Amino acid sequence: MSKVRSPKRIASALAVNVLLSLSLAGGAYADSAADIAPGALTTPPPVEMNLNSSNSLLANKYLINYYSTISKASGTQVSINGFTGAGQAVDSIGINYVLQRWTGSAWVDAGSAYENGSNKLSLSGTKNFNVQAGYYYRGKTIHWINENGTYEEGTYYTNSILVEQ
């Protein structure tokens, strides 16, 4: 004897499963106010992968390596360190530093600086930025090379840090 299920019974079972799933998923997340770390004014930013360097480096002729880091320099100052490497001494090489602040929903630019050099194989440097306590910050660095009319660049995002109040 085969069991035939009615469409109403299937729809009811499906509705119960959906509601149960939603209630369980809803309980897995805390209030956004509870997600705010001590000393922070916003929720933390999402964790993002730095997928930029591998693919773009394969296509480059001169730009072979770049990265950056961010760290707390003092109470209300952060430092962004950057490195740009070439496969040979190039006509010009540089780093554009952009400090970004997390608003709780988006990254916004909060400061910028740059440095460059000529006839170099690599360039490294550090830029300090004054910041407001209570926010998360990250560095966005654009690393570039110009050699005999060929321009290459890559962008790198640091991890984020909280400057506590």
XYZ file of N, CA and C in Angstrom:
495
model
N 0.835 -1.163 0.000
C 0.000 0.000 0.000
C 0.892 1.241 0.000
N 0.691 2.124 -0.959
C 1.514 3.329 -1.043
C 0.855 4.457 -0.270
N 1.733 5.309 0.281
C 1.224 6.456 1.038
C 1.221 7.669 0.123
N 0.083 8.280 -0.037
C -0.042 9.495 -0.829
C -0.248 10.636 0.148
N 0.590 11.654 0.040
C 0.490 12.792 0.959
C -0.274 13.912 0.287
N -1.098 14.553 1.039
C -1.895 15.646 0.479
C -1.037 16.902 0.369
N -1.322 17.770 -0.588
C -0.571 19.012 -0.740
C -0.668 19.891 0.512
N -1.803 19.884 1.199
C -1.956 20.690 2.411
C -1.024 20.193 3.504
N -0.903 18.876 3.621
C -0.049 18.302 4.661
C 1.430 18.618 4.369
N 1.828 18.546 3.104
C 3.205 18.869 2.719
C 3.489 20.345 2.975
N 2.561 21.212 2.615
C 2.733 22.653 2.826
C 2.829 22.964 4.313
N 2.025 22.312 5.134
C 2.067 22.528 6.584
C 3.414 22.092 7.155
N 3.892 20.931 6.738
C 5.179 20.436 7.226
C 6.308 21.369 6.809
N 6.246 21.858 5.583
C 7.255 22.778 5.088
C 7.226 24.085 5.884
N 6.042 24.606 6.150
C 5.903 25.850 6.911
C 6.469 25.683 8.317
N 6.199 24.566 8.958
C 6.726 24.316 10.304
C 8.247 24.259 10.265
N 8.816 23.589 9.268
C 10.276 23.506 9.144
C 10.905 24.873 8.937
N 10.289 25.702 8.098
C 10.825 27.041 7.841
C 10.783 27.879 9.111
N 9.664 27.873 9.804
C 9.546 28.646 11.045
C 10.524 28.166 12.103
N 10.676 26.873 12.234
C 11.622 26.328 13.201
C 13.047 26.732 12.836
N 13.391 26.667 11.561
C 14.724 27.062 11.114
C 14.985 28.532 11.398
N 14.008 29.373 11.121
C 14.172 30.801 11.364
C 14.324 31.104 12.847
N 13.572 30.426 13.681
C 13.674 30.690 15.111
C 15.020 30.220 15.650
N 15.530 29.108 15.158
C 16.840 28.636 15.600
C 17.945 29.553 15.103
N 17.861 29.980 13.849
C 18.873 30.879 13.298
C 18.838 32.220 14.012
N 17.660 32.699 14.322
C 17.533 33.968 15.019
C 18.169 33.925 16.395
N 18.107 32.789 17.041
C 18.700 32.667 18.362
C 20.208 32.570 18.329
N 20.789 32.307 17.153
C 22.238 32.166 17.050
C 22.951 33.516 17.006
N 22.217 34.584 16.790
C 22.814 35.896 16.688
C 22.424 36.730 17.904
N 23.410 37.432 18.438
C 23.148 38.282 19.590
C 22.697 39.656 19.111
N 22.178 40.451 20.031
C 21.838 41.824 19.693
C 23.085 42.545 19.227
N 22.912 43.501 18.306
C 24.074 44.222 17.810
C 24.738 45.016 18.934
N 23.981 45.484 19.911
C 24.568 46.200 21.039
C 25.487 45.280 21.834
N 25.144 44.003 21.921
C 25.976 43.051 22.656
C 27.236 42.707 21.874
N 27.236 42.913 20.552
C 28.396 42.608 19.722
C 29.469 43.691 19.795
N 29.169 44.821 20.388
C 30.125 45.920 20.461
C 31.145 45.628 21.556
N 32.415 45.631 21.169
C 33.508 45.342 22.106
C 33.670 46.484 23.102
N 34.174 46.202 24.290
C 34.452 47.273 25.248
C 35.424 48.287 24.622
N 35.117 49.554 24.714
C 35.952 50.602 24.144
C 35.625 50.944 22.704
N 34.650 50.248 22.107
C 34.286 50.503 20.708
C 32.952 51.237 20.629
N 32.796 52.040 19.601
C 31.544 52.760 19.361
C 30.678 52.077 18.313
N 31.232 51.085 17.606
C 30.494 50.374 16.559
C 30.695 48.870 16.713
N 29.896 48.132 15.988
C 30.129 46.692 15.886
C 31.405 46.475 15.077
N 32.044 45.334 15.220
C 33.271 45.101 14.443
C 32.978 44.923 12.961
N 33.955 45.243 12.127
C 33.772 45.049 10.682
C 33.823 43.569 10.339
N 33.294 43.205 9.179
C 33.387 41.802 8.759
C 34.832 41.440 8.438
N 35.149 40.185 8.606
C 36.482 39.700 8.241
C 36.498 39.497 6.729
N 37.473 40.090 6.079
C 37.561 40.012 4.626
C 38.883 39.371 4.227
N 38.852 38.673 3.119
C 40.073 38.049 2.603
C 40.791 39.027 1.682
N 42.101 38.995 1.708
C 42.908 39.848 0.846
C 43.235 39.072 -0.422
N 42.315 39.068 -1.375
C 42.455 38.258 -2.576
C 43.147 38.987 -3.717
N 43.640 40.159 -3.450
C 44.103 41.013 -4.530
C 45.474 40.676 -5.081
N 46.399 40.207 -4.296
C 47.781 40.159 -4.752
C 48.118 39.006 -5.676
N 47.635 37.823 -5.435
C 48.076 36.658 -6.212
C 47.780 36.774 -7.696
N 46.544 37.055 -8.052
C 46.181 37.115 -9.469
C 46.812 38.286 -10.190
N 46.842 39.451 -9.565
C 47.393 40.608 -10.266
C 48.906 40.492 -10.426
N 49.583 39.860 -9.478
C 51.028 39.728 -9.605
C 51.423 38.841 -10.779
N 50.621 37.836 -11.084
C 50.930 36.957 -12.204
C 50.903 37.691 -13.535
N 50.076 38.713 -13.632
C 49.947 39.459 -14.877
C 50.998 40.568 -15.010
N 51.718 40.855 -13.931
C 52.678 41.961 -13.951
C 54.027 41.559 -14.530
N 54.685 42.545 -15.093
C 56.040 42.347 -15.612
C 57.083 42.844 -14.608
N 56.746 43.927 -13.877
C 57.726 44.545 -12.977
C 57.336 44.457 -11.499
N 56.079 44.667 -11.180
C 55.620 44.640 -9.785
C 55.522 43.178 -9.337
N 56.411 42.775 -8.405
C 56.441 41.364 -8.022
C 55.983 41.094 -6.591
N 55.902 42.127 -5.748
C 55.508 41.903 -4.365
C 55.029 43.205 -3.736
N 54.002 43.096 -2.888
C 53.555 44.256 -2.115
C 52.707 43.797 -0.943
N 52.754 44.561 0.125
C 51.930 44.279 1.303
C 51.958 45.493 2.218
N 51.106 45.450 3.231
C 51.092 46.508 4.235
C 50.540 45.957 5.540
N 50.816 46.668 6.623
C 50.313 46.319 7.951
C 49.869 47.593 8.645
N 49.044 47.424 9.666
C 48.622 48.562 10.492
C 48.883 48.207 11.942
N 49.271 49.196 12.720
C 49.499 48.982 14.149
C 49.216 50.272 14.904
N 49.006 50.126 16.195
C 48.772 51.292 17.042
C 50.120 51.901 17.393
N 50.285 53.187 17.147
C 51.542 53.872 17.425
C 51.526 54.515 18.806
N 50.367 55.053 19.184
C 50.201 55.666 20.505
C 48.710 55.695 20.811
N 48.303 56.414 21.828
C 46.905 56.449 22.240
C 45.918 56.728 21.129
N 46.167 57.769 20.350
C 45.259 58.109 19.254
C 46.017 58.284 17.950
N 46.961 57.400 17.705
C 47.709 57.425 16.454
C 47.982 55.990 16.003
N 47.796 55.755 14.690
C 48.108 54.452 14.108
C 49.171 54.639 13.030
N 49.898 53.553 12.758
C 50.933 53.543 11.718
C 50.561 52.533 10.651
N 50.717 52.920 9.409
C 50.569 51.985 8.290
C 51.960 51.814 7.682
N 52.406 50.561 7.630
C 53.695 50.225 7.025
C 53.424 49.586 5.678
N 54.203 49.963 4.675
C 54.002 49.399 3.344
C 55.300 49.007 2.687
N 55.215 48.055 1.767
C 56.361 47.606 0.992
C 55.922 47.344 -0.442
N 56.716 47.827 -1.397
C 56.507 47.564 -2.820
C 57.823 47.051 -3.385
N 57.770 45.908 -4.085
C 58.980 45.326 -4.650
C 58.875 45.130 -6.151
N 59.974 45.405 -6.838
C 60.048 45.235 -8.289
C 61.049 44.136 -8.624
N 60.973 43.629 -9.830
C 61.896 42.609 -10.293
C 63.235 43.184 -10.739
N 63.292 44.501 -10.872
C 64.515 45.205 -11.278
C 64.369 46.648 -10.815
N 65.443 47.405 -10.859
C 65.345 48.836 -10.561
C 64.440 49.468 -11.620
N 63.455 50.256 -11.179
C 62.460 50.831 -12.085
C 62.533 52.354 -12.079
N 61.952 52.954 -13.127
C 61.971 54.410 -13.254
C 61.352 55.085 -12.031
N 60.153 54.625 -11.622
C 59.523 55.181 -10.416
C 58.706 54.092 -9.732
N 58.632 54.207 -8.420
C 57.966 53.219 -7.580
C 57.318 53.974 -6.428
N 56.130 53.521 -5.986
C 55.475 54.277 -4.928
C 54.433 53.505 -4.161
N 54.005 54.144 -3.080
C 52.940 53.624 -2.222
C 52.003 54.779 -1.887
N 50.717 54.594 -2.133
C 49.690 55.533 -1.681
C 49.020 54.897 -0.463
N 49.040 55.585 0.641
C 48.471 55.095 1.892
C 47.106 55.738 2.103
N 46.093 54.931 2.398
C 44.764 55.454 2.714
C 44.333 54.819 4.033
N 44.065 55.649 5.021
C 43.528 55.173 6.291
C 42.009 55.125 6.157
N 41.392 54.009 6.569
C 39.936 53.879 6.502
C 39.367 53.585 7.888
N 38.205 54.188 8.177
C 37.509 53.997 9.462
C 36.195 53.274 9.216
N 35.874 52.334 10.089
C 34.627 51.571 10.017
C 33.523 52.348 10.707
N 32.413 52.618 10.017
C 31.302 53.391 10.574
C 30.276 52.506 11.292
N 30.436 51.214 11.174
C 29.435 50.282 11.676
C 28.711 49.610 10.532
N 28.828 50.202 9.319
C 28.200 49.608 8.136
C 29.057 49.725 6.880
N 30.080 50.578 6.896
C 30.917 50.761 5.703
C 32.275 51.334 6.093
N 33.252 51.092 5.226
C 34.568 51.708 5.387
C 34.569 53.064 4.689
N 35.052 54.106 5.388
C 35.166 55.443 4.800
C 36.616 55.918 4.933
N 37.078 56.672 3.952
C 38.438 57.192 3.995
C 38.564 58.232 5.102
N 39.659 58.145 5.877
C 39.852 59.046 7.006
C 41.199 59.762 6.950
N 41.972 59.522 5.920
C 43.271 60.179 5.779
C 44.063 59.530 4.667
N 45.068 60.260 4.153
C 45.896 59.693 3.095
C 47.280 60.330 3.111
N 48.219 59.613 2.527
C 49.598 60.075 2.384
C 50.229 59.247 1.269
N 51.408 59.628 0.841
C 52.075 58.857 -0.207
C 53.576 59.028 -0.090
N 54.284 58.148 -0.773
C 55.717 58.316 -0.962
C 56.128 57.594 -2.228
N 57.219 58.081 -2.828
C 57.693 57.449 -4.048
C 59.197 57.597 -4.152
N 59.755 56.871 -5.095
C 61.182 56.924 -5.323
C 61.489 56.676 -6.780
N 62.742 56.904 -7.174
C 63.188 56.714 -8.556
C 64.389 55.783 -8.593
N 64.472 55.013 -9.681
C 65.597 54.101 -9.906
C 65.847 53.194 -8.695
N 64.771 52.564 -8.206
C 64.879 51.685 -7.050
C 64.298 50.320 -7.373
N 64.788 49.322 -6.643
C 64.292 47.956 -6.738
C 63.091 47.748 -5.813
N 63.052 48.505 -4.708
C 61.949 48.384 -3.753
C 61.768 49.695 -3.010
N 60.620 49.781 -2.344
C 60.314 50.962 -1.540
C 59.531 50.502 -0.321
N 59.939 50.951 0.835
C 59.178 50.660 2.053
C 59.073 51.940 2.862
N 58.026 52.007 3.657
C 57.838 53.206 4.449
C 56.734 53.048 5.470
N 56.621 54.060 6.308
C 55.623 54.100 7.377
C 54.998 55.481 7.396
N 53.685 55.513 7.521
C 52.962 56.776 7.675
C 52.119 56.695 8.940
N 52.149 57.751 9.730
C 51.358 57.835 10.965
C 50.139 58.715 10.733
N 49.020 58.311 11.350
C 47.765 59.048 11.224
C 47.154 59.245 12.600
N 46.626 60.434 12.840
C 45.861 60.682 14.059
C 44.461 60.120 13.852
N 43.907 59.497 14.893
C 42.611 58.836 14.789
C 41.736 59.188 15.988
N 40.446 58.870 15.864
C 39.491 59.043 16.955
C 39.354 57.711 17.687
N 39.405 57.755 18.989
C 39.245 56.537 19.782
C 37.815 56.012 19.648
N 37.678 54.699 19.738
C 36.375 54.059 19.691
C 36.032 53.456 18.347
N 36.899 53.617 17.364
C 36.614 53.125 16.019
C 37.629 52.076 15.572
N 37.195 51.272 14.610
C 38.071 50.318 13.946
C 38.687 51.007 12.739
N 39.961 50.724 12.504
C 40.683 51.303 11.376
C 41.396 50.202 10.591
N 41.601 50.457 9.304
C 42.422 49.585 8.479
C 43.180 50.455 7.481
N 44.207 49.880 6.906
C 44.964 50.561 5.874
C 44.619 50.002 4.512
N 44.511 50.877 3.553
C 44.372 50.495 2.139
C 45.592 51.100 1.458
N 46.413 50.266 0.854
C 47.601 50.782 0.197
C 47.585 50.411 -1.280
N 47.932 51.390 -2.099
C 48.047 51.170 -3.528
C 49.543 51.221 -3.851
N 50.055 50.109 -4.348
C 51.480 49.964 -4.657
C 51.624 50.054 -6.178
N 52.539 50.894 -6.649
C 52.628 51.100 -8.083
C 54.069 51.199 -8.563
N 54.217 50.900 -9.837
C 55.513 50.958 -10.505
C 55.291 51.539 -11.901
N 56.238 52.355 -12.328
C 56.244 52.858 -13.695
C 57.638 52.594 -14.263
N 57.694 51.805 -15.309
C 58.976 51.462 -15.930
C 58.853 51.591 -17.436
N 59.577 52.549 -17.997
C 59.640 52.733 -19.446
C 58.236 52.831 -20.068
N 57.338 53.565 -19.408
C 55.986 53.763 -19.918
C 54.984 52.685 -19.521
N 55.430 51.622 -18.861
C 54.526 50.578 -18.390
C 54.172 50.850 -16.933
N 52.868 51.007 -16.668
C 52.385 51.280 -15.301
C 51.694 50.029 -14.763
N 52.079 49.627 -13.548
C 51.453 48.486 -12.879
C 51.143 48.889 -11.453
N 50.005 48.388 -10.944
C 49.655 48.683 -9.554
C 48.903 47.518 -8.935
N 48.896 47.509 -7.612
C 48.134 46.529 -6.851
C 47.657 47.164 -5.560
N 46.515 46.720 -5.064
C 45.928 47.264 -3.843
C 45.941 46.209 -2.752
N 46.277 46.631 -1.543
C 46.337 45.720 -0.404
C 45.565 46.342 0.763
N 44.757 45.514 1.459
C 44.020 45.950 2.640
C 44.606 45.254 3.863
N 44.913 46.020 4.890
C 45.421 45.433 6.130
C 44.259 44.837 6.922
N 44.595 44.128 7.980
C 43.576 43.734 8.939
C 43.067 44.994 9.629
N 41.997 44.890 10.390
C 41.485 46.057 11.112
C 41.940 46.011 12.565
N 42.078 47.190 13.159
C 42.414 47.289 14.576
C 41.436 48.255 15.244
N 41.158 48.011 16.504
C 40.287 48.890 17.290
C 41.167 49.832 18.101
N 40.903 51.119 17.980
C 41.551 52.107 18.840
C 40.555 52.380 19.961
N 40.823 51.797 21.117
C 39.874 51.862 22.232
C 39.785 53.254 22.826
N 38.591 53.523 23.397
C 38.359 54.810 24.056
C 39.131 54.874 25.365
